[in-house]
Structure formats: structure tokens, C-alpha cells
XYZ file of C-alpha atoms in Angstrom:
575
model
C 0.707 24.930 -5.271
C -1.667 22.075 -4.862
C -3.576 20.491 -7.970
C -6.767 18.166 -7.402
C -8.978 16.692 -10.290
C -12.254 16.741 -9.156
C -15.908 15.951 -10.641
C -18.163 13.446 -11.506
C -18.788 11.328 -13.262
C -15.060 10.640 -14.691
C -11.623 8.120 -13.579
C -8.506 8.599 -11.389
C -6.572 10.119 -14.349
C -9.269 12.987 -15.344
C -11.440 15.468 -14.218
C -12.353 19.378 -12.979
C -9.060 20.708 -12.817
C -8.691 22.830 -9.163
C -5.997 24.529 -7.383
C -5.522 25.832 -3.991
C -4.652 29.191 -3.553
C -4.398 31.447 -0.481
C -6.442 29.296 1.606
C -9.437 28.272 -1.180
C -10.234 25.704 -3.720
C -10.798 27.325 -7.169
C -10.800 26.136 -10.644
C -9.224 27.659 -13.923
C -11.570 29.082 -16.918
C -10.780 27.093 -20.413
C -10.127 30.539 -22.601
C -7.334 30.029 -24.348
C -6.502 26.663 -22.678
C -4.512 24.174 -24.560
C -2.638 20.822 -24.521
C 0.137 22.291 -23.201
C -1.032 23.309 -20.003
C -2.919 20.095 -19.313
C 0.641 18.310 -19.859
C 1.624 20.891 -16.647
C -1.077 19.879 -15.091
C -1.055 16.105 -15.369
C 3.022 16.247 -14.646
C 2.348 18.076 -11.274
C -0.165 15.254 -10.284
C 2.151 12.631 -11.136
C 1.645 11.127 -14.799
C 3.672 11.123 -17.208
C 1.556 13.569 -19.838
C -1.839 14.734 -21.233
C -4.063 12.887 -23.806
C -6.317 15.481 -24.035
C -8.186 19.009 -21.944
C -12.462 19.088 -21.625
C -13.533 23.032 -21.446
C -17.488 23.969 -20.995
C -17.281 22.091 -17.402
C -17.280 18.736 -18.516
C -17.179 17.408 -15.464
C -19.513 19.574 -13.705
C -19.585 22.901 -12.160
C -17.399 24.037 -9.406
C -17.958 26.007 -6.487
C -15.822 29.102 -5.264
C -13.161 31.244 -7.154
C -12.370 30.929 -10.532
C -8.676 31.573 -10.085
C -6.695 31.765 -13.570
C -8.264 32.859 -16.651
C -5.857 32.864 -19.806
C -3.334 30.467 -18.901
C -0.851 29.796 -21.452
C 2.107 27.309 -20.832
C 5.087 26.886 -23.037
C 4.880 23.250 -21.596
C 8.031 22.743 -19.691
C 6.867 24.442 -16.870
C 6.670 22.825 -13.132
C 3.928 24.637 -11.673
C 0.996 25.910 -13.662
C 1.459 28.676 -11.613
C 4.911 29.706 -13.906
C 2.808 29.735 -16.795
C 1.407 33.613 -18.443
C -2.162 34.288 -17.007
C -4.044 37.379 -16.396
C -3.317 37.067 -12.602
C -4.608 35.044 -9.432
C -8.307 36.053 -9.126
C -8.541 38.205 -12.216
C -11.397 36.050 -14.186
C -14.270 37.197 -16.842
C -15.620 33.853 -16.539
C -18.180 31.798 -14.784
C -17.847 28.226 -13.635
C -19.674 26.926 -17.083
C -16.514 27.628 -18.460
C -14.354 25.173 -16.504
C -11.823 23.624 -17.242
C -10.497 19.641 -17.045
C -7.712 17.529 -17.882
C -7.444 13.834 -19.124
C -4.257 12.457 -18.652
C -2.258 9.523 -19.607
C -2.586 6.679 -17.216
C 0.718 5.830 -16.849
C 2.657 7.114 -13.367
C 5.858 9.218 -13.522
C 8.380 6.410 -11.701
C 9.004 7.231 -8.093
C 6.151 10.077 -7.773
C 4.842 10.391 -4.315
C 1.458 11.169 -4.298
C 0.240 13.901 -2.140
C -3.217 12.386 -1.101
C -1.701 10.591 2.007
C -3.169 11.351 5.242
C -0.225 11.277 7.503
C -0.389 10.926 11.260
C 2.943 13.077 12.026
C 0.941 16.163 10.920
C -1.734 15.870 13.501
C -1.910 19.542 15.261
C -3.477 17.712 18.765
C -0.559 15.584 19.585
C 1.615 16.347 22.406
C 4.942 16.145 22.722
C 6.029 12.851 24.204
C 6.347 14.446 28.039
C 3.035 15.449 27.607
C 1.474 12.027 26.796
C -0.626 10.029 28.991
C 0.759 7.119 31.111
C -0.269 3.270 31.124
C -0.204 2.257 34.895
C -0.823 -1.406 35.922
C -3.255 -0.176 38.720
C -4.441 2.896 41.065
C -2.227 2.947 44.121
C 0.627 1.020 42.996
C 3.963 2.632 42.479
C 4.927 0.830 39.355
C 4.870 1.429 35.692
C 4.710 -0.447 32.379
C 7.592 1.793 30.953
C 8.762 2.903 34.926
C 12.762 3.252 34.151
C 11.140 6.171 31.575
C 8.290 7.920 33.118
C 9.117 7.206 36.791
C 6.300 6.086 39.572
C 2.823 6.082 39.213
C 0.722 8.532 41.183
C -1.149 7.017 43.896
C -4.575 8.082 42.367
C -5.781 7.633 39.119
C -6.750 11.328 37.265
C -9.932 11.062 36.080
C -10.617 12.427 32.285
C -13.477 14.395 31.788
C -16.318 12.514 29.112
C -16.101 15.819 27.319
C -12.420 15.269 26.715
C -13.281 11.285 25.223
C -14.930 12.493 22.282
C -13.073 11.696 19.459
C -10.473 9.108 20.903
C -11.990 6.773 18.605
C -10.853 8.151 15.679
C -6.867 8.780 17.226
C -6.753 4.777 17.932
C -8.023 4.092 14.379
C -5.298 6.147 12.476
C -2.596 3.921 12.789
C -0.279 5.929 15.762
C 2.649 4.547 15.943
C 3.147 1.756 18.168
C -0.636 0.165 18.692
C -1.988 -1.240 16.391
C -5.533 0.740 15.988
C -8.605 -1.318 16.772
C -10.574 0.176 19.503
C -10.262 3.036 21.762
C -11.380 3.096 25.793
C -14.043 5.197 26.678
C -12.998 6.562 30.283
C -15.337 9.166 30.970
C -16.703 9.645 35.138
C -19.861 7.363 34.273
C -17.681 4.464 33.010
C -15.144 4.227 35.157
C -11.444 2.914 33.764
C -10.243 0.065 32.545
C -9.980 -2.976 34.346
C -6.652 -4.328 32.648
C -4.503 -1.088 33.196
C -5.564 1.991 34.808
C -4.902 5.553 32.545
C -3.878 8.594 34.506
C -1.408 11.735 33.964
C 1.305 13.104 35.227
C 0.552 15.734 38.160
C 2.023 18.992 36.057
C 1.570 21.744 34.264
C 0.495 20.999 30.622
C -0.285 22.953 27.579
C -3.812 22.341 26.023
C -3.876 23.122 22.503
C -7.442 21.558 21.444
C -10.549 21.043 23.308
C -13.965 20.180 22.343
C -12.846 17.339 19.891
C -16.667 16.068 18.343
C -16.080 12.754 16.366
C -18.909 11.172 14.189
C -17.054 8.048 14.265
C -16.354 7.992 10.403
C -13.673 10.364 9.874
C -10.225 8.412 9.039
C -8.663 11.002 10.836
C -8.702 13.579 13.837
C -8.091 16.977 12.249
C -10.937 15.660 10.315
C -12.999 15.618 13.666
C -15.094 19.443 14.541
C -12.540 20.671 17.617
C -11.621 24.288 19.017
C -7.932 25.732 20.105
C -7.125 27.241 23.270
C -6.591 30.637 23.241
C -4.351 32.998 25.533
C -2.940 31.267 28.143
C -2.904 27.358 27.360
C -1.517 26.103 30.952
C -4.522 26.976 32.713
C -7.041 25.494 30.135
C -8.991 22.128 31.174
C -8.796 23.074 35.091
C -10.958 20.614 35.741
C -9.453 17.766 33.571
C -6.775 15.764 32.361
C -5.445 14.881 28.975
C -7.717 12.335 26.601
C -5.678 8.799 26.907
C -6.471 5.734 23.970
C -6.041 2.294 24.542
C -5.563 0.326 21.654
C -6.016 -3.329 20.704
C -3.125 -5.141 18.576
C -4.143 -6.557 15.272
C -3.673 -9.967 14.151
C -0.210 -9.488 12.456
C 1.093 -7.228 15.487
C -0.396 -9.422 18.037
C 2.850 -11.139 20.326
C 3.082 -14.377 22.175
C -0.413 -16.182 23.044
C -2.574 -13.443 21.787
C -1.011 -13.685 18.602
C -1.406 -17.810 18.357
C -5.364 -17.193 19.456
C -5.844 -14.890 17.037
C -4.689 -16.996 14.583
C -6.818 -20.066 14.975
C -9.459 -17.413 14.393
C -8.876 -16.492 11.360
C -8.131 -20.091 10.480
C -11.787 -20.961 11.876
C -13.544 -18.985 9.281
C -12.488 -17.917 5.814
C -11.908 -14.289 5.292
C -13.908 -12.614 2.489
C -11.578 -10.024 1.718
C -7.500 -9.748 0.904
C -4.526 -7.479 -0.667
C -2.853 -8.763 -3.331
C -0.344 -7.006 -5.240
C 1.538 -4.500 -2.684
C 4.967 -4.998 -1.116
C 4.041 -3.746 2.115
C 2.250 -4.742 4.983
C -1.732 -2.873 4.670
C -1.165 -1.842 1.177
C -2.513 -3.828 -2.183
C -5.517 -4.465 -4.343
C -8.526 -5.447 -2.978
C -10.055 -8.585 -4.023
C -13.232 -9.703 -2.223
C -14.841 -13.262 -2.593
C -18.266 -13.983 -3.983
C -19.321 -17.571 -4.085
C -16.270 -19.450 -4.676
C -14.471 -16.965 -6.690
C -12.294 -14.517 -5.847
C -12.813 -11.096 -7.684
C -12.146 -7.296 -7.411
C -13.853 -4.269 -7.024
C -14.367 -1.019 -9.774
C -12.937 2.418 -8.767
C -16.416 4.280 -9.399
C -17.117 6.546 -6.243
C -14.216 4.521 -4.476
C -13.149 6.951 -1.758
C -11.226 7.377 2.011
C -14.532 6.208 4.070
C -14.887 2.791 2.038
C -10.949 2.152 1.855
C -11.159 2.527 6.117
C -13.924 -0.039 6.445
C -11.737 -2.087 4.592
C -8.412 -1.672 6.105
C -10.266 -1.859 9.668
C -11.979 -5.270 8.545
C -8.465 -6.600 8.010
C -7.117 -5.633 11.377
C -5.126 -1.909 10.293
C -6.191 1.569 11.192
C -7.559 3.527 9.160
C -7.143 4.180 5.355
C -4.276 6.457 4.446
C -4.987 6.629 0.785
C -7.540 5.059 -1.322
C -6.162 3.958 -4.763
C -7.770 4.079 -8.556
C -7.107 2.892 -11.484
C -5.247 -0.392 -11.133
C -2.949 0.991 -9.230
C -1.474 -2.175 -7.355
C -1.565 -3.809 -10.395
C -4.992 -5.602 -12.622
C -6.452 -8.683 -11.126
C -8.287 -11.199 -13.171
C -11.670 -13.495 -13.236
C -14.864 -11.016 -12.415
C -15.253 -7.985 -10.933
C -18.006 -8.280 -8.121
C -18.598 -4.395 -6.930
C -19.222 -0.985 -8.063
C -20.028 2.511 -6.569
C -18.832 0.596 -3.265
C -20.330 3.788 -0.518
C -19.721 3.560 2.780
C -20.722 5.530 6.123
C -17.318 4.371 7.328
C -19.132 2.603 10.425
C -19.519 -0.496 8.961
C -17.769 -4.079 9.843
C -17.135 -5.504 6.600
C -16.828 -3.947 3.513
C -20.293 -6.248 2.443
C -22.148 -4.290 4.647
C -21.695 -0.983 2.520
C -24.114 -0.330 -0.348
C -22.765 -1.369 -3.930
C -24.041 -2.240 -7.065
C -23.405 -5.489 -8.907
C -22.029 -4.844 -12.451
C -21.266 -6.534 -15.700
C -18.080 -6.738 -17.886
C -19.369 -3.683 -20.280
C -19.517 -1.041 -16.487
C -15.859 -1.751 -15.539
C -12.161 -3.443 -16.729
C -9.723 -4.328 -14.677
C -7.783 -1.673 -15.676
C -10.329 0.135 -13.332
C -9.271 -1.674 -10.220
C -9.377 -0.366 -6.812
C -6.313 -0.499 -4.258
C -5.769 0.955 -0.209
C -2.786 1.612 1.690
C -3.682 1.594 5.444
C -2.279 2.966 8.616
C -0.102 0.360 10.453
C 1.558 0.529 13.766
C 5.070 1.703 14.181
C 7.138 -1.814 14.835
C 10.629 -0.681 13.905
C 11.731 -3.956 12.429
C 13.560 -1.652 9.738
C 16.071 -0.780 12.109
C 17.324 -4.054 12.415
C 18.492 -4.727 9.150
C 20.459 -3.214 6.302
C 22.282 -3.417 3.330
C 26.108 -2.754 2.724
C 27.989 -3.048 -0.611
C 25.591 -2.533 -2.975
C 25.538 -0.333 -6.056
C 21.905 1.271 -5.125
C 20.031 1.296 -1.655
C 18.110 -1.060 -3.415
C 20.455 -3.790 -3.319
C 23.633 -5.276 -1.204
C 24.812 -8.264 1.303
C 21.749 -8.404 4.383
C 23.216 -7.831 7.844
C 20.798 -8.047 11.064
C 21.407 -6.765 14.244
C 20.775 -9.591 16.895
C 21.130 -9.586 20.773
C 19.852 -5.712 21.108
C 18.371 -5.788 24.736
C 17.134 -2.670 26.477
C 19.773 -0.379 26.358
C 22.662 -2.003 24.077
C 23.865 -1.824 21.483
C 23.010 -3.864 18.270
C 25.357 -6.348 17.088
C 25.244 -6.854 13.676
C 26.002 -10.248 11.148
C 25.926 -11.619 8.497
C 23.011 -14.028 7.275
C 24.157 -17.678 5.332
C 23.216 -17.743 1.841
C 22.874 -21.596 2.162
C 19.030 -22.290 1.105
C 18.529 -18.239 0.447
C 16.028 -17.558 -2.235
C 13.364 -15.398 -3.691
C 10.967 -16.168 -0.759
C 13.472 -15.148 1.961
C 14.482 -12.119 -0.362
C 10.867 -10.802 -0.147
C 10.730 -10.749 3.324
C 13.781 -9.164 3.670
C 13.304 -6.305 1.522
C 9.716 -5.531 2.873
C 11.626 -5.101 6.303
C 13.667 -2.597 4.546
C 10.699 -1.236 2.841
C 12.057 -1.610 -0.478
C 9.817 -3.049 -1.740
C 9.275 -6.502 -3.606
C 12.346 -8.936 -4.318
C 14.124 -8.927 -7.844
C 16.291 -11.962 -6.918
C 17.994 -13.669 -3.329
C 21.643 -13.976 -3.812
C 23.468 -16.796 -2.275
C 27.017 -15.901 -2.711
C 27.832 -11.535 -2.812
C 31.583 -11.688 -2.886
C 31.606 -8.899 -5.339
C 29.954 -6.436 -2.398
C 32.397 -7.137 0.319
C 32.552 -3.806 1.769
C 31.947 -3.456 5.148
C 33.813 -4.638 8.001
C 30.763 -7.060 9.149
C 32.343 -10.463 8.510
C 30.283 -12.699 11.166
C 27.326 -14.893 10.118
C 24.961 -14.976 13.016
C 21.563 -16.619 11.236
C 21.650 -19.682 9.241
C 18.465 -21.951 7.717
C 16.180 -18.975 7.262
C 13.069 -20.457 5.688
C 10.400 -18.090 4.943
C 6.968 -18.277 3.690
C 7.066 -15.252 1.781
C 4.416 -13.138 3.856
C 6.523 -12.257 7.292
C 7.031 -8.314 8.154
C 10.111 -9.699 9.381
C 13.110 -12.536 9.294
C 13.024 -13.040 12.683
C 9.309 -14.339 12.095
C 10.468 -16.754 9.648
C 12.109 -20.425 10.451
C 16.367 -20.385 11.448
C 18.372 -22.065 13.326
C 18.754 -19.361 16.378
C 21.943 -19.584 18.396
C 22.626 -23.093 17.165
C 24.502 -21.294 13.517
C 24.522 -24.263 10.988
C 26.687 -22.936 7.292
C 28.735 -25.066 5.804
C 30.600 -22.440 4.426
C 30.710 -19.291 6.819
C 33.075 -16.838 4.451
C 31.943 -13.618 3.713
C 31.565 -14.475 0.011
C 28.578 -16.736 1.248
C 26.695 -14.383 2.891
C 23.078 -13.694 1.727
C 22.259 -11.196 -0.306
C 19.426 -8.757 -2.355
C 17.893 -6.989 -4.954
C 14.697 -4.904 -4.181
C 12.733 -3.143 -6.780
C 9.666 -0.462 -5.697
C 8.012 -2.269 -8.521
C 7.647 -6.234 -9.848
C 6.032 -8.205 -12.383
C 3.325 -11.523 -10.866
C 3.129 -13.544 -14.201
C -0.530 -15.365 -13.604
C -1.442 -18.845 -15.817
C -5.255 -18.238 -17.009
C -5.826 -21.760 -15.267
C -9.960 -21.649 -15.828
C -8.717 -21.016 -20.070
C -6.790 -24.285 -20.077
C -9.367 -26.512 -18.415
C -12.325 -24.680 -20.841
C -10.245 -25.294 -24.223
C -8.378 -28.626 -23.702
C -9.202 -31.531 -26.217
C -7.559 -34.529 -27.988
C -6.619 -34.719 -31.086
C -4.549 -37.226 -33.225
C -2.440 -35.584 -35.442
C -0.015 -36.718 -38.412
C 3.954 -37.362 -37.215
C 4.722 -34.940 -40.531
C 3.255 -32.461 -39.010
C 4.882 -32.497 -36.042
C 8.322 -31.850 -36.506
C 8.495 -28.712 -35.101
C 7.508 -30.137 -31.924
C 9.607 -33.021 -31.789
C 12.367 -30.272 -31.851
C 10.580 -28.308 -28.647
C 10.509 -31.417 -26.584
C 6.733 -31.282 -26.646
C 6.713 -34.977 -27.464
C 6.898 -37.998 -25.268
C 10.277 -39.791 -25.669
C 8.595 -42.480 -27.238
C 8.011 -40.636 -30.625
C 11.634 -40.907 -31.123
C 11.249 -44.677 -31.875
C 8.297 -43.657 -34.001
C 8.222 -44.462 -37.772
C 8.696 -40.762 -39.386
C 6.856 -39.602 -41.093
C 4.191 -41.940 -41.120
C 1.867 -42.493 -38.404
C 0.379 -39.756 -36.078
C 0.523 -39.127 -32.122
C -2.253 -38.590 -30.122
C -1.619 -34.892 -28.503
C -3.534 -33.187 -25.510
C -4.304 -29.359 -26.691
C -5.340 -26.577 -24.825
C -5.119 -22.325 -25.555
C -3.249 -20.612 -22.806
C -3.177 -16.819 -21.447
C -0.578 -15.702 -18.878
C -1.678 -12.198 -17.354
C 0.984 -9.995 -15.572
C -1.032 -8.411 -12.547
C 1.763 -6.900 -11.372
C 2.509 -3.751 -11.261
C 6.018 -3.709 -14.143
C 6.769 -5.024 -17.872
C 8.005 -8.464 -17.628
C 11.517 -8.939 -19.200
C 13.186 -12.464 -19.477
C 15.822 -12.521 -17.852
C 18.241 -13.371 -21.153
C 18.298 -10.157 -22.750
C 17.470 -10.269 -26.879
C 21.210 -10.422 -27.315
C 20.496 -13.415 -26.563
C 17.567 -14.564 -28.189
C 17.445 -17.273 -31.066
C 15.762 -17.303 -34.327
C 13.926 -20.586 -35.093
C 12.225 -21.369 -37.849
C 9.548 -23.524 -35.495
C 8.499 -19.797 -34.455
């Protein structure tokens, strides 16, 4: 059974409560509702409980069938549909008797939320025989991928400019293995691309859609207006071929030249939007800058079409899911947007309409977040983990020398210079998320028969999808000490504290002040003294202090804990 919250105006974590139910939307009547069910409700969306129900269509009326009437939950159930009701369909009421949920903001640990667009379930693709061909020009006999697909024909197939309508929405959401940029437009009028010619296989293939019709907005295709074949699907599209995208790489997939060009770009000109905050690659909050100052963005209206314009600005595909609430965490200093409303054709995310706000509109509590369609690069499969007590944690091998064909040989990495920077690369390849510590000796996970080191001097900056992106030695291996118990290991966590200093509090609140030595033996005993007040005269005289108020925000996106556990911890009377 699928739950959505729905409604305006109202945040992430409330709203209309409505199901779907043999094929239809339809919302429940509020007779005899109660806390109980909303804490079924909330639970099946992902948080952790209810705070409270609204009945009398708080958040508007809804459209369609009112589909439970009734309901009452005992409050351990999984569904609402478990619950007593008078039946699917079997209402008195009308939809001024609606009713919604507000539930408690806080996320039930590992939920997977089911408002992910996902490219696998797209009914038009083919299967891979059926899939157009990249050749490198009409009349050749040659083939990008030739030891696969075999020769090229010796004429190009033309596609029909009925069958290109859509293919810009395919190359923006994120299939995998091209990064989704642009698409080609092939149709008789336009001729075909210059750089490699797009043609199909001379057979037999099964159409399934036809008449795809695109506005150029939608963040995906089965959003698109198309038609299936019926009866027989091998002669459909007599006088065509299949549609064929070409898609341009992004920055961060770019290889070789491309990739070095690309980057002086983006050096050239500072970019006016980020991520901060995720552990993947086209996921995180989204700050924007204003001015000189970065800021963020309120999650009023904040939807799939806006999230797109911003993925797409940063070089991804499309939006897969656009996040409320301070979901990748709270960011701090101002918040410059609100009501952010986008066609979804726009360039730049400053090119939708928005309204400028003030502290009392929004909190950062409130903050907006995307995860975005990225090419398939496989750089997961060449790592892994052995030893450890989780999946989460272990000694790294990497597979190196893999060429077409072979088989991966796999090492051990040296855990001389390893640290948290190399760690976080290494566990977003394994997309485990962010890095809880880089271990530099793991003798107490030797369990795997892997006992070679094969990278050494890995120096990372922290933001490669990869260690192979980051600085080694190569083939030259430089460890001092090459045992197993050396080798490099991890600890991942799917979520991390980011402890931020309020930097703009210290520089508003800092003054001098001379104060009396008697006053300051509390921090003589914290070392917050210069080493010269040891040859003072105590407890006469007075030192001459620098004093400032200080914040430290965690944006991130778990509770801090010190690492010494309160075992541990010291009573002083200073405190």
C-alpha cells in the first residue's frame, strides 16, 4: 500500500493523508481517527512516530475517493491497511472531512524512501540487443564496441523525427553509463551527427512505445505522453528505426583532455551553487551564493522540476528525489530563497522565480536537499572490504591491472600516510557512505587470503569518486612496512557529524580586557594562559586576555559523541 502526505500549505513531515488503492489516489475520512493511526501512518512513511492528526481537511480538500472511513488502529500495525475500517470504498463522508497527519521529524534509521524515480523501471527500454549502435562513420566496417556488436552496416538507418521526440528527457535521467547533458536530435531534416554516426542493427525488433511527446521538463520518460504497440509488435515502425541519444559527459565523468578543459572552466568563473552535506556524488544540501555569502534555500513549494534545474546546472541528470526538511543536514549564515518554482527549462537555478525571505518565513531546520541521477561508472566494483565486523567496515583491497577481458587482481593498500581524507574517498567508492575513521594498521581483520600491497602514498583531497583519482605512487610501491598488519583500513557510517566554528560570532564579540591574576586560576589550570603567567606574582597583578563568545553548529546529519566515552570523563571544579 502506498502512503503520500499531500496539501498545502504545510512541511515534509505533515499533511493530507492519501493512499493508493486499486489504481487511484484517495484520502481517509477523520471519524473516529486517532493518534494511533497517525503513528501507522507516519511509521509507513518513514519517521519514527506521530505528534499529532488535523481532521476537517486541514490541509485542503482532496480530489477522488474517499477510501477508509472508521479506521481504528491498535498502533502496532504495519500497514494502515491491517487496521478495523468499514471497508475499501465504503465512506459516509465528503472530502471536508479529511484527514492529516503531523509527524515527528526525526527519520526511522536506514528507511528508504519510496519517492525515488528510478531509471531501471523505465517500461521503453530495450533489452541490450535491442539498443542502438555508436558507429564511427557511414560506410566503414568498424565499431566503437566492434568485438561486442560486430560490423557496422554500410548505411546509416535513418530515425524518423517522430521517433526523436522525447530523447531529451532519456539523456537527462541519468542512464547508466553517459553522463546526461544533451541529447542529438537526428530526425531526416537534420541529418546525423558529425562526430559518430547512429544507426541499428538490420533485424527484427519489438516496438513497445511509439509516439513519445516530451515538453522538455519532465525528469523522466514515463513521465513523457507516449502510446504502446498493440498486437503484433515486430511489424510496428515499418518505416523507422529505434530512437538513439547521444550524451555529453559531465565535468566529474569527463576523461583525459576533456576532463582537464572542463576544468579550467569551472576554475574561470565561480560557481553559484554547491552540495554540501551528502556522501555521494549528486546528492547534498543546496547552498547557493548571494553576494559574498554563501546561504541555503527554504523547502516551501520545493519540488522534482526545481531539484532537476539544479542537478542539471551542476553537470548530473536529472533529479531523482527532491529533499525537505534538513534532510542532508542544517546549514548556517542566511537563507537566500523561498517558494523556489521552476518550469524545469531553466539554466541556473537563479533563473526560476523565488521569493526573498527573512529569518521569521524559514529555519534552517527547513532546508532543502537533491539527490540526482549520475552515470553508471562502476568504480564500486573495484574495491572491497574483508575482515570486518559489519559491511561497513574492514581492511581496503583494490583490484588493479583489470584489462578487457581479465581478471581483477586484487591488493592490499599501505596504511603509511592513510587518514580520514583517504577514508572518505574510499568509502564513497563503496557507497557507504561518509568515513568514521582511516585505519593505518588492521591486524585484528586479517581474514582473507589477499596479503599483497599493490598502492602505496595515496593522498587524497577528500572529494574523488575514486582512489585511483587521488595521488599514489603507481607501479613504483613505496611501504616501509609491507605486512598485512599495515594494510589500510575503514570505518563507514550512512550517517556523520560536520562540527562547524560560528567564525562571523568570534570576530563580532572579541574584545580586551585586563583581568585580576585571582581570578584566573581556573585558567591557569586549562592552559589558557601564556607561559609567562607562570613567572607572574600570584595573586596580585592582572593579565591582559583576548575574549570572544563562540558557537560550534553540527550541520551534519548525526549527534556528535567524543570519542572518550563518559567513562571517561573528569569532574573539575573549573567546570
Amino acid at each position: 500500500l502506498r502512503v503520500r502526505l499531500a496539501g498545502y500549505p504545510r512541511k515534509h513531515n505533515e499533511g493530507r493523508v492519501e493512499l493508493f488503492y486499486n489504481d487511484e489516489w484517495g484520502t481517509i475520512c477523520d471519524d473516529d481517527f486517532t493518534l494511533a493511526n497517525a503513528h501507522v501512518l507516519c511509521r509507513h512513511l518513514g519517521f519514527v512516530a506521530a505528534t499529532g492528526w488535523a481532521h476537517s481537511a486541514k490541509y485542503g480538500k482532496g480530489v477522488g475517493r474517499i477510501w477508509l472511513d472508521n479506521v481504528n488502529c491498535a498502533g502496532g500495525e504495519k500497514s494502515i491497511g491491517d487496521c478495523k475500517h468499514r471497508g475499501w470504498g465504503n465512506s459516509d463522508c465528503s472530502h471536508e472531512e479529511d484527514a492529516g497527519v503531523i509527524c515527528k521529524d526525526e527519520r526511522i534509521p536506514g528507511f528508504k524512501d519510496s519517492n525515488v524515480i528510478e531509471v531501471r523501471k523505465l517500461r521503453a527500454r530495450a533489452p541490450q540487443s535491442q539498443q542502438a549502435r555508436l558507429c564511427s562513420g557511414c560506410g566503414r566496417a568498424s565499431c566503437s564496441r566492434q568485438e561486442e556488436l560486430g560490423p557496422c552496416p554500410t548505411d546509416c538507418a535513418q530515425v524518423p523525427s517522430s521517433l526523436w521526440v522525447g530523447v531529451w528527457i532519456w539523456a537527462r535521467a541519468g542512464r547508466p553509463g553517459a553522463a546526461p547533458l544533451q541529447s542529438v536530435r537526428a530526425g531526416p531534416a537534420s541529418g546525423l551527427p558529425s562526430l559518430c554516426r547512429l544507426f541499428t542493427e538490420r533485424q527484427q525488433l519489438n516496438y513497445r512505445l511509439h509516439s513519445v511527446s516530451c515538453a522538455g521538463t519532465e525528469v523522466h520518460l514515463s513521465m513523457c505522453a507516449f502510446e504502446f504497440y498493440r498486437g503484433n509488435a515486430s511489424a510496428a515502425c515499418g518505416g523507422g528505426s529505434p530512437a538513439v541519444v547521444s550524451c555529453a559527459p559531465g565535468p566529474q565523468f569527463a576523461t583525459g583532455s576533456a576532463h582537464k578543459k572542463q576544468q579550467r572552466q569551472q576554475q574561470q568563473g565561480q560557481p553559484r551553487i554547491r552540495l554540501k552535506g551528502g556522501a555521494k556524488v549528486g546528492e547534498g544540501r543546496v547552498e547557493v551564493l548571494k553576494g559574498s555569502e554563501w546561504g541555503t534555500i527554504c523547502d516551501d513549494r520545493w519540488n522534482l522540476l526545481s531539484a532537476s534545474v539544479v542537478c542539471r546546472e551542476l553537470g548530473f541528470g536529472s533529479a531523482k528525489e527532491a529533499l525537505t526538511g534538513a534532510r542532508m543536514g542544517q546549514g548556517t549564515g542566511p537563507i537566500h530563497m523561498n517558494e523556489v518554482q521552476c518550469l524545469g527549462t531553466e539554466k541556473s537555478l537563479w533563473s526560476c522565480p523565488f521569493k526573498n525571505i527573512t529569518q521569521e518565513d524559514c529555519k534552517h531546520t527547513e532546508d532543502v536537499a537533491v539527490h540526482c541521477n549520475i552515470p553508471y561508472m562502476g568504480y564500486e566494483t573495484l574495491i572491497r572490504l574483508s575482515g570486518g565486523r559489519s559491511r561497513f567496515e574492514g581492511r581496503v583491497e583494490v583490484a588493479v591491472g583489470a584489462g578487457a577481458g581479465e581478471q581483477p587482481h586484487w591488493g592490499l593498500v599501505c596504511g603509511e600516510g592513510w587518514g580520514t581524507l583517504e577514508a572518505m574517498v574510499a568509502c564513497r567508492q563503496l557507497g557507504l557512505g561518509f568515513a568514521n575513521h582511516g585505519l593505518q594498521e588492521t591486524w585484528y581483520w586479517d581474514a582473507s587470503n589477499v596479503t599483497e600491497m599493490v598502492l602505496s602514498g595515496v593522498k587524497c583531497t577528500g572529494h574523488e569518486m575514486s582512489l585511483s583519482h587521488c595521488q599514489h605512487h603507481g607501479s613504483s610501491l613505496n611501504c616501509r612496512n609491507t605486512g598485512t598488519r599495515f594494510a589500510a583500513g575503514v570505518i563507514c557510517s550512512e550517517t556523520a557529524s560536520d562540527l562547524l566554528l560560528h567564525a562571523p560570532l568570534v570576530q563580532e564579540t572579541a574584545y580586551i580586557e585586563d583581568r585580576p591574576l585571582h581570578m584566573l586560576y581556573c585558567a591557569a589550570e586549562e592552559n589558557c594562559l601564556s607561559s609567562s603567567a607562570r613567572l607572574a606574582n600570584w595573586p596580585y597583578g592582572h593579565r591582559r586576555l583576548l575574549r570572544f563568545s563562540s558557537q560550534i553548529h553540527n550541520n551534519g546529519r548525526a549527534d556528535f559523541r567524543p570519542k572518550a566515552g563518559r567513562h571517561s570523563w573528569v569532574w573539575h571544579e573549573c567546570h
